[in-house]
């Protein structure tokens, strides 16, 4: 297998610029890795659709531009994978659901269009929990994704496909979506970097919505610098998205590069009091505490900060999200596109809709639609949905108050390491609790990053540390994340990677 797949996206971009490798060679190397690791009984199942022909055509065009001295972007020619929740013209987009099986969008989402315009060849679409509903990537209608660290384990969800693809060197970059932690939590469980940008700073146009007020696209990478490069590419105002914020976040790459120098003098970091306790496994806490000491050694000021409304975040989230998803998924009615099941005889439109939705939606999707419809129904709207929105306001105010005294907040990303496939399938609440630390950021719209913090002393699986910053202050995440990453990489003697994929020099 080509050694190029073990290079970071930034290293691949530099090699392309120096003429050391071509985009066609890079793309083919990653396609070979996908072919070797994705399918079969022991395959990762991280990709639902691989566009080998299209990716190579795009790579050839990139090489021709570079030969003419006209690259479109610093990442021009570096391949990328896209979560199957984002519309891609000419490529299947299913959101991990049978109800959209075979659907090919006639248009590109804004982020897809930006990726194409920058010249990044698209390798394919990654697997995910159906309509992004899940914390384990076991709810996909097309089978679960397996964790590259241990193929008997989950990779985290809902974006386990993107995280696993990056961890297993199937792609150097990937796009994920984060509604309650679906970029950051899989990042922690696969030893990768996952970023949820400030809400509205990356366009949601072309995203198959789960919950409009919570969803946010973001980068999945192996390094903080690569994430910064990708976020700067995909970010910016979009008139097609009514929730898009004005302007474009700048200085993310600069912040990552400066942070890697390792000086965090004067940076104030608050440990969230409410994100500690019995819910967190001892090995996760052990790695977290070690990372905190590293941050202190880099000059950061560490204090403890209380955000009391966080204890209600989970309950509020699981009223707001189902309410929004029950509304969003109403459009899958078997009348316009997607799966249509026609019962025998002369069924009514209502009967066709009922049978099609029953056949096309999985159990978790049905569960959340029912909860959301109930929460929005007459007589219960104010008692449930209205109250949840009030809690959301309190959480936003807690964030504002906390950021008056600290620059960032910190916690473990997930309470545990990756669990065995099937272990929590029959216990939805146990799955929901895995998003304990990540949900508040989505409710408030603040940005967050998960960076690998090491491996568990109990099972050898990766753990993650999460940083949260004020709205539109994403650059703070990259400075501190890169500083910690550089210090830990020096301590470990290289980046952490799954042992079966490790190569000399990693």
CSV table of C-alpha atoms in Angstrom, one decimal, residues 119-356:
chain,number,residue,atom,x,y,z
A,119,UNK,CA,-10.4,21.1,-6.9
A,120,UNK,CA,-10.6,18.4,-4.2
A,121,UNK,CA,-11.5,15.0,-5.8
A,122,UNK,CA,-14.5,13.4,-4.0
A,123,UNK,CA,-13.8,9.8,-3.2
A,124,UNK,CA,-17.4,9.0,-2.3
A,125,UNK,CA,-20.1,9.1,0.4
A,126,UNK,CA,-19.6,7.8,3.9
A,127,UNK,CA,-21.9,5.7,6.0
A,128,UNK,CA,-24.0,7.2,8.9
A,129,UNK,CA,-26.8,6.6,11.3
A,130,UNK,CA,-30.1,6.9,9.5
A,131,UNK,CA,-30.9,10.7,9.1
A,132,UNK,CA,-28.0,11.2,11.6
A,133,UNK,CA,-30.0,9.7,14.5
A,134,UNK,CA,-27.6,7.8,16.7
A,135,UNK,CA,-24.5,7.7,18.8
A,136,UNK,CA,-23.0,4.5,17.5
A,137,UNK,CA,-23.5,4.3,13.7
A,138,UNK,CA,-25.5,1.1,14.2
A,139,UNK,CA,-28.7,2.7,12.9
A,140,UNK,CA,-27.7,2.8,9.3
A,141,UNK,CA,-30.0,1.0,7.0
A,142,UNK,CA,-26.9,-0.3,5.2
A,143,UNK,CA,-25.2,-1.9,8.1
A,144,UNK,CA,-23.0,-0.6,10.9
A,145,UNK,CA,-19.6,1.0,10.5
A,146,UNK,CA,-16.7,-0.8,12.3
A,147,UNK,CA,-14.1,1.0,14.3
A,148,UNK,CA,-10.6,0.7,12.8
A,149,UNK,CA,-9.1,0.3,16.2
A,150,UNK,CA,-11.1,-2.8,16.9
A,151,UNK,CA,-13.6,-4.0,14.3
A,152,UNK,CA,-15.8,-5.6,16.9
A,153,UNK,CA,-16.5,-2.0,18.2
A,154,UNK,CA,-18.6,0.9,17.2
A,155,UNK,CA,-16.9,4.0,15.7
A,156,UNK,CA,-19.3,6.5,17.3
A,157,UNK,CA,-22.2,8.2,15.6
A,158,UNK,CA,-23.8,9.5,13.7
A,159,UNK,CA,-20.8,10.3,11.6
A,160,UNK,CA,-18.8,7.1,12.2
A,161,UNK,CA,-18.3,6.5,8.5
A,162,UNK,CA,-16.4,9.8,8.0
A,163,UNK,CA,-14.4,9.3,11.2
A,164,UNK,CA,-13.5,5.7,10.4
A,165,UNK,CA,-12.5,6.6,6.9
A,166,UNK,CA,-10.0,9.2,8.1
A,167,UNK,CA,-8.7,6.9,10.9
A,168,UNK,CA,-8.2,4.0,8.5
A,169,UNK,CA,-6.3,6.2,5.9
A,170,UNK,CA,-9.1,5.7,3.4
A,171,UNK,CA,-9.3,9.5,3.1
A,172,UNK,CA,-7.1,12.4,4.5
A,173,UNK,CA,-10.2,14.6,4.9
A,174,UNK,CA,-13.9,14.1,5.4
A,175,UNK,CA,-17.0,16.2,5.9
A,176,UNK,CA,-19.3,15.3,8.8
A,177,UNK,CA,-22.4,16.8,10.4
A,178,UNK,CA,-22.9,17.5,14.1
A,179,UNK,CA,-26.4,17.8,15.5
A,180,UNK,CA,-25.5,16.8,19.1
A,181,UNK,CA,-21.9,15.6,18.8
A,182,UNK,CA,-21.9,13.5,15.6
A,183,UNK,CA,-18.5,14.9,14.5
A,184,UNK,CA,-16.8,15.2,17.9
A,185,UNK,CA,-17.9,12.0,19.5
A,186,UNK,CA,-16.8,9.7,16.6
A,187,UNK,CA,-13.6,11.7,16.6
A,188,UNK,CA,-12.9,10.8,20.2
A,189,UNK,CA,-13.7,7.1,19.6
A,190,UNK,CA,-11.5,6.8,16.5
A,191,UNK,CA,-8.6,8.9,17.5
A,192,UNK,CA,-9.3,11.6,15.0
A,193,UNK,CA,-9.9,15.4,15.1
A,194,UNK,CA,-13.5,16.5,14.8
A,195,UNK,CA,-14.8,20.1,14.7
A,196,UNK,CA,-18.3,21.5,15.0
A,197,UNK,CA,-17.9,25.1,13.8
A,198,UNK,CA,-20.0,28.0,15.1
A,199,UNK,CA,-23.6,27.5,14.0
A,200,UNK,CA,-24.3,29.3,10.7
A,201,UNK,CA,-20.6,29.8,9.8
A,202,UNK,CA,-20.7,26.8,7.4
A,203,UNK,CA,-23.7,26.6,5.0
A,204,UNK,CA,-26.4,24.0,5.6
A,205,UNK,CA,-27.8,24.4,2.1
A,206,UNK,CA,-28.0,20.9,0.6
A,207,UNK,CA,-27.9,19.1,3.9
A,208,UNK,CA,-30.7,16.6,4.5
A,209,UNK,CA,-31.9,18.2,7.7
A,210,UNK,CA,-32.4,16.4,11.0
A,211,UNK,CA,-32.9,19.4,13.2
A,212,UNK,CA,-32.4,22.8,11.5
A,213,UNK,CA,-31.5,24.8,14.6
A,214,UNK,CA,-28.9,22.2,15.7
A,215,UNK,CA,-27.3,20.8,12.5
A,216,UNK,CA,-23.8,22.0,11.5
A,217,UNK,CA,-21.3,20.6,8.9
A,218,UNK,CA,-17.7,20.4,9.9
A,219,UNK,CA,-14.3,18.8,9.3
A,220,UNK,CA,-13.1,15.3,10.2
A,221,UNK,CA,-9.3,15.0,9.9
A,222,UNK,CA,-6.2,13.4,11.5
A,223,UNK,CA,-4.7,16.7,12.6
A,224,UNK,CA,-5.8,20.1,13.9
A,225,UNK,CA,-4.1,21.9,11.1
A,226,UNK,CA,-5.9,19.8,8.5
A,227,UNK,CA,-9.2,20.7,10.2
A,228,UNK,CA,-8.4,24.4,10.0
A,229,UNK,CA,-7.5,24.1,6.3
A,230,UNK,CA,-10.8,22.4,5.6
A,231,UNK,CA,-13.0,24.7,7.7
A,232,UNK,CA,-11.5,27.8,6.0
A,233,UNK,CA,-12.4,26.2,2.7
A,234,UNK,CA,-16.0,25.3,3.4
A,235,UNK,CA,-16.9,28.3,5.6
A,236,UNK,CA,-18.5,31.6,4.7
A,237,UNK,CA,-21.8,33.3,4.2
A,238,UNK,CA,-24.3,31.7,1.9
A,239,UNK,CA,-27.4,33.6,0.6
A,240,UNK,CA,-29.0,30.2,0.0
A,241,UNK,CA,-29.0,29.5,3.8
A,242,UNK,CA,-31.2,31.7,5.8
A,243,UNK,CA,-29.3,30.8,9.0
A,244,UNK,CA,-25.9,31.6,7.5
A,245,UNK,CA,-24.0,34.3,9.5
A,246,UNK,CA,-22.4,37.3,7.7
A,247,UNK,CA,-18.8,37.2,6.7
A,248,UNK,CA,-16.3,34.4,6.9
A,249,UNK,CA,-14.2,33.2,9.8
A,250,UNK,CA,-10.5,34.0,9.1
A,251,UNK,CA,-7.3,33.1,10.8
A,252,UNK,CA,-8.1,29.5,11.6
A,253,UNK,CA,-5.0,28.1,9.8
A,254,UNK,CA,-2.8,30.8,11.3
A,255,UNK,CA,-4.2,30.0,14.8
A,256,UNK,CA,-3.4,26.3,14.3
A,257,UNK,CA,0.2,27.0,13.1
A,258,UNK,CA,0.9,29.4,16.0
A,259,UNK,CA,-0.7,27.0,18.5
A,260,UNK,CA,1.6,24.2,17.4
A,261,UNK,CA,4.5,26.3,18.8
A,262,UNK,CA,3.2,25.4,22.2
A,263,UNK,CA,2.9,28.7,24.1
A,264,UNK,CA,-0.5,29.1,25.8
A,265,UNK,CA,0.6,31.7,28.3
A,266,UNK,CA,-2.4,33.8,29.4
A,267,UNK,CA,-5.0,31.5,27.9
A,268,UNK,CA,-7.8,30.8,30.5
A,269,UNK,CA,-9.4,27.4,30.3
A,270,UNK,CA,-12.4,26.4,32.4
A,271,UNK,CA,-13.1,22.8,33.4
A,272,UNK,CA,-16.9,22.3,33.3
A,273,UNK,CA,-18.0,21.2,36.8
A,274,UNK,CA,-21.2,19.6,35.5
A,275,UNK,CA,-19.3,17.4,33.0
A,276,UNK,CA,-17.6,15.4,35.7
A,277,UNK,CA,-18.7,12.6,38.0
A,278,UNK,CA,-19.8,9.0,37.9
A,279,UNK,CA,-20.9,9.1,34.3
A,280,UNK,CA,-17.3,9.3,33.2
A,281,UNK,CA,-15.2,6.1,33.0
A,282,UNK,CA,-12.0,6.0,35.0
A,283,UNK,CA,-9.7,5.6,31.9
A,284,UNK,CA,-11.3,8.5,30.2
A,285,UNK,CA,-10.8,10.7,33.3
A,286,UNK,CA,-7.2,9.5,33.6
A,287,UNK,CA,-6.3,10.7,30.1
A,288,UNK,CA,-8.3,13.9,30.6
A,289,UNK,CA,-6.4,14.8,33.8
A,290,UNK,CA,-3.1,14.1,32.0
A,291,UNK,CA,-4.1,16.4,29.2
A,292,UNK,CA,-5.0,19.1,31.6
A,293,UNK,CA,-1.6,18.9,33.2
A,294,UNK,CA,0.0,19.2,29.8
A,295,UNK,CA,-2.0,22.4,29.2
A,296,UNK,CA,-0.8,23.8,32.5
A,297,UNK,CA,2.7,23.0,31.4
A,298,UNK,CA,2.2,25.0,28.2
A,299,UNK,CA,1.2,28.1,30.3
A,300,UNK,CA,-2.6,27.8,30.3
A,301,UNK,CA,-4.5,29.0,33.4
A,302,UNK,CA,-6.9,26.2,34.5
A,303,UNK,CA,-9.9,26.9,36.7
A,304,UNK,CA,-13.2,25.2,37.4
A,305,UNK,CA,-16.4,26.7,36.0
A,306,UNK,CA,-20.0,25.9,36.8
A,307,UNK,CA,-22.7,26.0,34.1
A,308,UNK,CA,-25.7,24.8,36.1
A,309,UNK,CA,-28.2,24.6,33.3
A,310,UNK,CA,-26.1,21.8,31.6
A,311,UNK,CA,-27.8,19.3,33.8
A,312,UNK,CA,-31.0,19.9,31.8
A,313,UNK,CA,-29.3,19.9,28.4
A,314,UNK,CA,-30.0,16.3,27.6
A,315,UNK,CA,-33.7,16.5,28.4
A,316,UNK,CA,-34.1,19.7,26.4
A,317,UNK,CA,-32.2,18.4,23.4
A,318,UNK,CA,-34.3,15.2,23.2
A,319,UNK,CA,-37.4,17.3,23.0
A,320,UNK,CA,-36.2,19.9,20.6
A,321,UNK,CA,-34.5,17.5,18.2
A,322,UNK,CA,-37.4,15.1,17.8
A,323,UNK,CA,-39.8,18.0,17.3
A,324,UNK,CA,-37.7,19.4,14.5
A,325,UNK,CA,-37.1,16.0,12.9
A,326,UNK,CA,-40.8,15.0,12.9
A,327,UNK,CA,-41.4,18.2,10.9
A,328,UNK,CA,-38.4,17.8,8.6
A,329,UNK,CA,-39.2,14.1,7.8
A,330,UNK,CA,-42.8,14.8,6.9
A,331,UNK,CA,-41.6,15.5,3.3
A,332,UNK,CA,-40.8,11.9,2.8
A,333,UNK,CA,-44.3,11.0,1.8
A,334,UNK,CA,-43.8,8.6,-1.2
A,335,UNK,CA,-45.4,11.2,-3.4
A,336,UNK,CA,-42.5,13.2,-4.8
A,337,UNK,CA,-39.3,11.2,-4.4
A,338,UNK,CA,-37.8,8.3,-2.4
A,339,UNK,CA,-39.2,4.9,-1.7
A,340,UNK,CA,-42.8,4.2,-2.7
A,341,UNK,CA,-44.6,1.0,-1.6
A,342,UNK,CA,-48.0,0.5,-3.1
A,343,UNK,CA,-50.3,-2.0,-1.3
A,344,UNK,CA,-52.5,-4.3,-3.3
A,345,UNK,CA,-55.9,-3.1,-4.5
A,346,UNK,CA,-56.7,0.6,-4.9
A,347,UNK,CA,-55.0,2.2,-1.9
A,348,UNK,CA,-55.4,5.8,-1.0
A,349,UNK,CA,-52.5,8.3,-1.0
A,350,UNK,CA,-52.6,8.2,2.8
A,351,UNK,CA,-52.3,4.4,2.8
A,352,UNK,CA,-49.4,4.5,0.3
A,353,UNK,CA,-47.7,7.1,2.5
A,354,UNK,CA,-48.2,5.0,5.7
A,355,UNK,CA,-46.9,1.8,4.2
A,356,UNK,CA,-43.9,3.5,2.5
